Coordinates of C-alpha atoms in Angstrom, one line a residue:
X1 CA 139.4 9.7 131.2
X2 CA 136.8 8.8 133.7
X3 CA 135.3 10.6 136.2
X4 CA 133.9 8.4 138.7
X5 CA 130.9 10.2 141.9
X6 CA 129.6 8.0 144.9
X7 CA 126.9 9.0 146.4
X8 CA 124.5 7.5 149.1
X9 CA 126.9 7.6 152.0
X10 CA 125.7 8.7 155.4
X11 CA 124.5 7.8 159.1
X12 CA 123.0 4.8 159.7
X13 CA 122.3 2.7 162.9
X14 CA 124.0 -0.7 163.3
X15 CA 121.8 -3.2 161.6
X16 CA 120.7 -0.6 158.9
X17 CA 121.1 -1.0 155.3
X18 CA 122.1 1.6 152.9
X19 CA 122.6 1.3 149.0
X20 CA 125.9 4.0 147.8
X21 CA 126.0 4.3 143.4
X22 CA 128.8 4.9 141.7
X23 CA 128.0 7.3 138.0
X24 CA 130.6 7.4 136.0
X25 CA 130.8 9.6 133.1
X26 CA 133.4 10.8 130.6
X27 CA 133.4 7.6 128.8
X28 CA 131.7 3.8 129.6
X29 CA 132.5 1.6 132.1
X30 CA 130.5 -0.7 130.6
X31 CA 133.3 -2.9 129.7
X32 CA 135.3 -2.8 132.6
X33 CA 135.5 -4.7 136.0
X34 CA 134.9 -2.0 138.8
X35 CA 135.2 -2.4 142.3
X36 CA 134.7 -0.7 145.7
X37 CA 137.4 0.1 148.4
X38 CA 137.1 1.5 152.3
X39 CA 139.2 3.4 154.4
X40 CA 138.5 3.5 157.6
X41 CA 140.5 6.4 160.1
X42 CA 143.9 5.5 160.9
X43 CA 143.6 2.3 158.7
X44 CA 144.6 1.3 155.3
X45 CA 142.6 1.3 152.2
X46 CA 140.8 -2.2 152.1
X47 CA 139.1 -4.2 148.8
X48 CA 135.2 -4.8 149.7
X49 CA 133.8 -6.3 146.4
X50 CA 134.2 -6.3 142.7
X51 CA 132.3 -7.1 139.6
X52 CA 133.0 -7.8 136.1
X53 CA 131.6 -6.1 133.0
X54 CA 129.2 -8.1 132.7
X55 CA 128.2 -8.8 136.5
X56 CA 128.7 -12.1 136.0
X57 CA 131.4 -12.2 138.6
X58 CA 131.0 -11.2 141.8
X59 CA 134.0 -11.6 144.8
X60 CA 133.6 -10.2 148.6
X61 CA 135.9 -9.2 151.3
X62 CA 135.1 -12.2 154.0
X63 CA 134.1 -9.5 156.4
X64 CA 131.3 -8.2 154.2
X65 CA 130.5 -11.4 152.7
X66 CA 126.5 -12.5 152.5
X67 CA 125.5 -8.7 154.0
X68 CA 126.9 -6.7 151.1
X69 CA 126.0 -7.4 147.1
X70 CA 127.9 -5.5 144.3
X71 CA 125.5 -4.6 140.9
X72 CA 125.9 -2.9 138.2
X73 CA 123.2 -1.1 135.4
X74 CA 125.6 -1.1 132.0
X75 CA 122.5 1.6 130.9
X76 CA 123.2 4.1 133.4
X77 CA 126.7 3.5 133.8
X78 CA 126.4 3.0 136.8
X79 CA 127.8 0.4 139.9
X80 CA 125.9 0.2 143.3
X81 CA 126.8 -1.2 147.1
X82 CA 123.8 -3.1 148.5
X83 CA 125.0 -3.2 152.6
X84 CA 123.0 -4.6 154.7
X85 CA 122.8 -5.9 158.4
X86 CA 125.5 -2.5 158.6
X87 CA 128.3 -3.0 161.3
X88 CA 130.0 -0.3 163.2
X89 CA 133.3 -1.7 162.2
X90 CA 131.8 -0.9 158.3
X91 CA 132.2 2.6 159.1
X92 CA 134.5 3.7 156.5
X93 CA 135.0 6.3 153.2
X94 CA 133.7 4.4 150.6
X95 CA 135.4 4.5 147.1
X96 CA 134.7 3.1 143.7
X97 CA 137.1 2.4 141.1
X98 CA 137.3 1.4 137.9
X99 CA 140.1 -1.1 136.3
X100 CA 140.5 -0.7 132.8
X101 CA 142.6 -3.9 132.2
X102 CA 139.6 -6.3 132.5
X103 CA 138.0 -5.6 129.1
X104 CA 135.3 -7.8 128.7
X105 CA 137.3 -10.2 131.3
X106 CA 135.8 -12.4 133.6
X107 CA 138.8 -11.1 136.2
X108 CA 138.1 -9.5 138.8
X109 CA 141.0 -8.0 141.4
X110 CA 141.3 -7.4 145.1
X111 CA 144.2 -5.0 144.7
X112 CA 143.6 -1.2 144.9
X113 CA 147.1 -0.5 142.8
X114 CA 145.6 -2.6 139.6
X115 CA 142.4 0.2 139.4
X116 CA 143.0 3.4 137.5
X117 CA 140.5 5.7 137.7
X118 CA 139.1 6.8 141.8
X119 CA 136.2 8.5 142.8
X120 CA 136.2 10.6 145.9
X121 CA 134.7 8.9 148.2
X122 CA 131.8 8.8 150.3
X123 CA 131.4 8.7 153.9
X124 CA 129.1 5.9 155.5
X125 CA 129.2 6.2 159.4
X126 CA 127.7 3.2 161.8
X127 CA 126.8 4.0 164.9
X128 CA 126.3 1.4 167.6

């Protein structure tokens, strides 16, 4: 089991930049492609970026494309959300998630039903 817990979520104005992590414990992620998801009110849950084990691959939703950038520390177990140049349309819950098919792939995937483990969620507001 993993137990995956954003954190770093809050208000920001448009323009801002904020930085969410993603800890995962229970056992590594360190050999797994992870990704982060959004859900915005009244709105389906949409892929924003993923990242292979090794961070060697990277892939972006168009919409957040050269103002967010997916990392990873292996160390701490860790996955982060750079945003920057914020949006009020990027105001969303922000999940991580893990998929434990890509094992020391270089696959990443867009599709939220492919990851296994969830965390809850963290709220990132824009205001305008």
């Amino acid at each position: 089991q993993v137990q995956l817990v954003e954190s770093g979520g809050g208000l920001v104005q448009a323009g801002g930049s904020m930085r969410l992590s993603c800890a995962a414990s229970g056992r590594t992620i360190s050999t797994y492609a992870m990704g982060w998801f959004r859900q915005a009110p009244g709105k389906e849950r949409e892929f924003v970026a993923a990242i292979s084990w090794s961070g060697g691959v990277t892939y972006y939703a168009d919409s957040v494309k050269g103002r967010f950038t997916i990392s990873r520390d292996n160390a701490k177990n860790t996955v982060y959300l750079q945003m920057n140049s914020l949006k009020p349309e990027d105001t969303a819950v922000y999940y991580c998630a893990a998929d434990m098919r890509q094992h020391l792939t270089v696959v990443v995937t867009t599709e939220f039903w492919a990851y296994d483990y969830w965390g809850q969620g963290t709220q990132v507001t824009v205001s305008s």
